[in-house]
Short mmCIF file of C-alpha atoms in Angstrom, two decimals:
data_model
loop_
_atom_site.label_atom_id
_atom_site.label_comp_id
_atom_site.label_asym_id
_atom_site.label_seq_id
_atom_site.Cartn_x
_atom_site.Cartn_y
_atom_site.Cartn_z
CA MET A 1 140.21 16.67 246.90
CA ALA A 2 138.26 18.63 244.25
CA THR A 3 139.41 22.11 243.48
CA LYS A 4 137.91 24.91 241.56
CA GLN A 5 139.70 23.80 238.48
CA THR A 6 138.31 20.47 238.61
CA ILE A 7 134.81 20.99 239.43
CA GLU A 8 134.82 23.86 236.92
CA GLU A 9 136.63 22.38 233.82
CA GLY A 10 137.11 18.88 234.71
CA LEU A 11 135.23 15.83 233.29
CA GLU A 12 134.02 14.15 236.82
CA PHE A 13 130.54 14.43 237.59
CA MET A 14 130.81 16.04 241.26
CA PRO A 15 127.48 17.27 242.21
CA GLU A 16 127.55 19.87 245.02
CA PHE A 17 124.40 19.20 247.46
CA ASP A 18 123.83 21.84 249.89
CA ASN A 19 123.18 21.82 253.59
CA ASN A 20 120.01 20.35 253.32
CA GLY A 21 121.42 17.56 250.95
CA LEU A 22 119.67 19.07 247.92
CA ILE A 23 120.78 20.35 244.55
CA GLN A 24 118.42 22.39 242.28
CA ALA A 25 117.31 20.88 239.37
CA ILE A 26 115.40 22.51 236.11
CA ALA A 27 113.48 20.30 233.70
CA GLN A 28 113.49 21.88 230.52
CA ASP A 29 111.75 20.82 227.31
CA ALA A 30 114.30 19.14 224.93
CA LYS A 31 112.35 19.96 221.85
CA THR A 32 111.06 23.60 222.73
CA GLY A 33 113.50 24.59 225.05
CA GLN A 34 110.38 25.82 227.54
CA VAL A 35 111.52 25.85 231.21
CA LEU A 36 108.87 23.55 232.78
CA MET A 37 109.71 23.58 236.50
CA ALA A 38 112.25 24.05 238.86
CA ALA A 39 112.63 21.56 241.71
CA TYR A 40 115.29 19.97 244.02
CA MET A 41 116.68 16.42 243.83
CA ASN A 42 118.56 14.79 246.87
CA ARG A 43 121.38 12.15 246.08
CA GLU A 44 118.87 9.43 246.06
CA ALA A 45 116.54 11.08 243.58
CA LEU A 46 119.44 11.90 241.40
CA ASP A 47 120.67 8.30 241.40
CA LEU A 48 117.06 7.32 240.74
CA THR A 49 116.77 9.89 237.72
CA ILE A 50 120.26 8.58 236.39
CA GLN A 51 119.31 4.90 236.68
CA THR A 52 115.61 4.82 235.30
CA GLY A 53 115.85 7.66 232.68
CA TYR A 54 112.57 9.35 234.32
CA ALA A 55 112.90 12.32 236.33
CA THR A 56 112.55 11.88 240.56
CA TYR A 57 112.83 14.98 242.33
CA PHE A 58 112.83 15.11 246.03
CA SER A 59 109.53 17.47 247.66
CA ARG A 60 110.58 19.86 250.02
CA ALA A 61 106.82 20.39 251.22
CA ARG A 62 106.41 16.44 251.41
CA GLN A 63 109.80 15.81 252.41
CA LYS A 64 110.01 12.59 250.66
CA LEU A 65 111.17 11.30 247.03
CA TRP A 66 108.90 12.14 244.45
CA LYS A 67 108.51 10.73 240.81
CA LYS A 68 107.33 13.39 238.34
CA GLY A 69 104.03 11.96 237.26
CA GLU A 70 103.46 8.98 239.59
CA GLU A 71 99.92 10.55 240.07
CA SER A 72 99.40 12.62 237.17
CA GLY A 73 100.63 10.50 234.57
CA HIS A 74 102.63 13.40 233.21
CA VAL A 75 106.15 12.07 233.45
CA GLN A 76 109.48 13.34 232.11
CA LYS A 77 111.69 11.19 230.14
CA VAL A 78 115.30 12.33 230.52
CA GLU A 79 117.23 13.17 227.38
CA GLN A 80 120.20 14.89 228.80
CA ILE A 81 121.50 15.90 232.20
CA LEU A 82 123.42 19.42 232.33
CA VAL A 83 125.40 20.54 235.05
CA ASP A 84 126.57 24.07 235.73
CA CYS A 85 130.15 25.50 236.17
CA ASP A 86 130.06 24.98 240.29
CA GLN A 87 127.94 22.02 239.90
CA ASP A 88 125.31 22.95 242.20
CA SER A 89 122.42 23.33 239.51
CA LEU A 90 121.14 20.40 237.10
CA ILE A 91 119.22 20.82 234.08
CA LEU A 92 117.40 17.94 232.79
CA LYS A 93 116.46 17.95 229.12
CA VAL A 94 113.34 16.03 228.98
CA THR A 95 110.54 14.77 226.64
CA VAL A 96 107.07 15.16 228.16
CA ASP A 97 103.59 15.33 226.93
CA ALA A 98 101.20 17.98 227.54
CA GLY A 99 100.59 19.51 230.94
CA GLN A 100 103.38 19.38 233.13
CA CYS A 101 102.27 21.73 236.10
CA HIS A 102 99.53 20.56 238.32
CA VAL A 103 97.76 23.72 238.08
CA GLY A 104 96.76 22.46 234.74
CA TYR A 105 99.72 24.53 232.62
CA GLN A 106 102.21 23.16 230.45
CA SER A 107 104.91 24.81 232.32
CA CYS A 108 104.81 26.03 236.11
CA PHE A 109 105.82 29.23 234.92
CA TYR A 110 102.38 30.48 233.51
CA ARG A 111 102.54 33.83 235.20
CA ALA A 112 104.80 37.16 234.72
CA LEU A 113 105.33 40.08 236.69
CA LYS A 114 103.70 42.78 234.82
CA LYS A 115 105.74 45.65 233.58
CA GLY A 116 106.29 48.80 235.34
CA THR A 117 104.61 47.15 238.67
CA ASP A 118 106.49 45.14 241.50
CA LYS A 119 103.51 43.11 242.79
CA GLN A 120 101.16 42.69 239.92
CA LEU A 121 101.09 39.41 237.98
CA GLU A 122 99.51 38.57 234.53
CA PHE A 123 98.72 34.98 232.99
CA VAL A 124 101.23 34.43 230.05
CA ALA A 125 99.65 31.02 229.12
CA GLU A 126 96.33 28.87 228.66
CA LYS A 127 95.65 25.93 230.38
CA VAL A 128 96.27 22.84 228.43
CA TYR A 129 94.38 20.19 230.64
CA ASP A 130 91.93 20.08 233.44
CA PRO A 131 93.70 19.19 236.82
CA LYS A 132 90.46 18.15 238.27
CA LYS A 133 90.01 15.35 236.26
CA THR A 134 93.85 14.17 236.46
CA TYR A 135 93.94 14.14 240.12
CA LYS A 136 91.48 11.92 241.71
CA LYS A 137 90.81 12.84 245.44
CA MET B 1 96.45 35.50 254.39
CA ALA B 2 97.91 33.52 251.36
CA THR B 3 95.96 30.40 250.51
CA LYS B 4 97.47 27.64 247.98
CA GLN B 5 94.85 29.16 245.55
CA THR B 6 95.90 32.80 245.63
CA ILE B 7 99.48 31.68 245.71
CA GLU B 8 98.96 29.26 242.58
CA GLU B 9 96.12 31.06 240.61
CA GLY B 10 95.87 34.82 241.99
CA LEU B 11 97.50 37.79 240.47
CA GLU B 12 99.16 39.08 243.42
CA PHE B 13 103.07 38.79 243.20
CA MET B 14 104.05 37.03 246.65
CA PRO B 15 107.66 35.35 245.95
CA GLU B 16 108.26 32.86 248.66
CA PHE B 17 111.85 33.18 250.06
CA ASP B 18 113.52 29.98 251.68
CA ASN B 19 114.72 29.84 255.42
CA ASN B 20 117.68 31.58 254.38
CA GLY B 21 115.89 34.30 252.85
CA LEU B 22 116.31 33.11 249.11
CA ILE B 23 114.50 32.07 246.20
CA GLN B 24 115.59 30.28 243.17
CA ALA B 25 116.26 32.61 239.81
CA ILE B 26 117.11 30.98 236.73
CA ALA B 27 118.31 33.40 233.82
CA GLN B 28 116.84 32.14 230.27
CA ASP B 29 118.08 33.75 227.36
CA ALA B 30 114.77 35.53 225.80
CA LYS B 31 115.69 35.18 222.35
CA THR B 32 117.10 31.63 222.04
CA GLY B 33 115.41 30.03 225.36
CA GLN B 34 119.00 28.51 226.48
CA VAL B 35 119.34 28.59 230.17
CA LEU B 36 122.46 30.65 231.01
CA MET B 37 122.61 30.06 234.98
CA ALA B 38 120.86 29.24 238.03
CA ALA B 39 120.99 31.54 240.68
CA TYR B 40 119.53 32.54 244.14
CA MET B 41 118.35 36.10 244.95
CA ASN B 42 117.26 37.84 248.46
CA ARG B 43 114.53 40.41 248.70
CA GLU B 44 116.77 42.84 248.19
CA ALA B 45 118.38 41.63 244.95
CA LEU B 46 115.05 41.22 243.76
CA ASP B 47 114.00 44.57 244.20
CA LEU B 48 116.78 45.93 242.62
CA THR B 49 116.33 43.49 239.74
CA ILE B 50 112.90 44.91 239.52
CA GLN B 51 114.01 48.62 239.83
CA THR B 52 117.05 48.73 237.75
CA GLY B 53 115.78 46.22 235.00
CA TYR B 54 119.28 44.51 235.14
CA ALA B 55 119.63 41.05 237.18
CA THR B 56 121.12 41.47 240.56
CA TYR B 57 121.64 38.12 242.64
CA PHE B 58 122.58 37.11 246.05
CA SER B 59 125.96 35.20 246.03
CA ARG B 60 125.84 32.41 248.72
CA ALA B 61 129.50 31.89 248.38
CA ARG B 62 130.52 35.41 249.11
CA GLN B 63 127.23 36.13 251.18
CA LYS B 64 126.37 39.71 249.12
CA LEU B 65 124.53 41.12 246.53
CA TRP B 66 126.11 40.54 243.17
CA LYS B 67 124.86 42.34 240.27
CA LYS B 68 125.49 40.46 237.45
CA GLY B 69 128.46 41.80 235.16
CA GLU B 70 129.37 44.06 237.58
CA GLU B 71 133.01 42.92 236.85
CA SER B 72 132.75 41.14 233.38
CA GLY B 73 130.63 43.66 231.98
CA HIS B 74 128.57 40.44 230.68
CA VAL B 75 125.12 42.22 232.32
CA GLN B 76 121.55 40.77 231.91
CA LYS B 77 118.94 43.17 230.65
CA VAL B 78 115.51 41.88 232.03
CA GLU B 79 112.91 41.57 229.85
CA GLN B 80 110.45 39.43 231.81
CA ILE B 81 110.08 37.95 235.24
CA LEU B 82 108.20 34.87 235.55
CA VAL B 83 107.10 33.24 238.48
CA ASP B 84 106.11 29.50 239.18
CA CYS B 85 102.85 27.75 240.51
CA ASP B 86 104.16 27.97 244.18
CA GLN B 87 105.75 31.12 243.89
CA ASP B 88 109.51 29.83 244.84
CA SER B 89 111.08 30.18 241.70
CA LEU B 90 111.81 32.76 239.28
CA ILE B 91 112.79 32.93 235.31
CA LEU B 92 114.64 35.97 234.04
CA LYS B 93 114.09 36.26 230.32
CA VAL B 94 117.02 38.45 229.59
CA THR B 95 119.03 40.17 226.54
CA VAL B 96 122.70 39.21 226.56
CA ASP B 97 125.59 39.69 224.82
CA ALA B 98 128.27 37.03 224.30
CA GLY B 99 129.75 35.04 227.36
CA GLN B 100 127.69 34.92 230.23
CA CYS B 101 129.54 32.22 232.40
CA HIS B 102 132.87 33.21 234.05
CA VAL B 103 134.78 30.10 232.83
CA GLY B 104 134.17 31.54 229.10
CA TYR B 105 131.08 29.97 227.80
CA GLN B 106 128.19 31.15 227.04
CA SER B 107 125.80 29.55 229.68
CA CYS B 108 127.24 28.01 232.72
CA PHE B 109 125.63 24.52 231.53
CA TYR B 110 128.52 23.63 229.03
CA ARG B 111 128.73 20.12 230.34
CA ALA B 112 126.40 16.98 230.24
CA LEU B 113 126.47 13.80 231.64
CA LYS B 114 127.44 11.22 229.33
CA LYS B 115 124.68 8.53 228.69
CA GLY B 116 125.40 5.19 230.31
CA THR B 117 127.62 6.68 233.14
CA ASP B 118 127.06 8.23 236.55
CA LYS B 119 130.09 10.09 236.88
CA GLN B 120 131.25 10.97 233.53
CA LEU B 121 130.82 14.52 231.78
CA GLU B 122 131.43 15.59 228.35
CA PHE B 123 131.32 19.13 226.87
CA VAL B 124 128.77 20.09 225.13
CA ALA B 125 129.97 23.67 224.42
CA GLU B 126 132.55 25.68 222.97
CA LYS B 127 134.04 28.79 224.74
CA VAL B 128 132.91 31.96 223.53
CA TYR B 129 135.63 34.43 225.40
CA ASP B 130 138.85 34.50 227.14
CA PRO B 131 137.91 34.92 231.08
CA LYS B 132 141.68 35.81 231.53
CA LYS B 133 141.37 38.71 229.66
CA THR B 134 138.07 39.75 231.11
CA TYR B 135 138.79 39.35 234.83
CA LYS B 136 141.59 41.42 235.73
CA LYS B 137 143.61 40.37 238.64
#
């Protein structure tokens, strides 16, 4: 039986999936430290990621496995998988090419809340590729 | 009505809370880029974070608001809030002191999956404080 002690300080990997069978997975550029995206994995996505060395997620919107880059070519080579204290979140340290977000940016986090407001965003990045050319209809 | 276009490329902040009323929130050290923790916010936690400038989360385990550092003193001063393309994940760029994880490490992500295994973790960090001294019974 897993105890708080073994989960937090042990060396057995016991990923904690939520009621929907999902665990948070954050992709972080292994070289620059930039957070590229935040998504979810189910058990199968995690197993495939470990087995293949390339990130596979579970798309909540489409309710299916999603090998990152299967359409765009912008795959994520997994260098390291980190797990947090209570083992319900993962970080994938990944090596990537340019353009990880389907909107055209390097990271999905290309907007920030403007200081002093609670509703107004501002862009904090420039597009690095043209998604229209990458994603064919 | 929010469209894919306005959500992804617009400048209105429209955080998308899930069926449980929660949104992913990742705390990242504004200086070093280290990911410190991954947690959740409900609407109230997000509003408090914006209003006070210090991170407040919603604890799923305790089902209540949780001002980071309320017990330990290890608060997170929020420098910037980033939102992702579909507005269902946030990054808080934060300024912090030493020791953000209750287990004693700077980051909650202090263990990694050992290369070539699918069950074996290894420590990738050293403790930076003694939680026994910080958290009084």
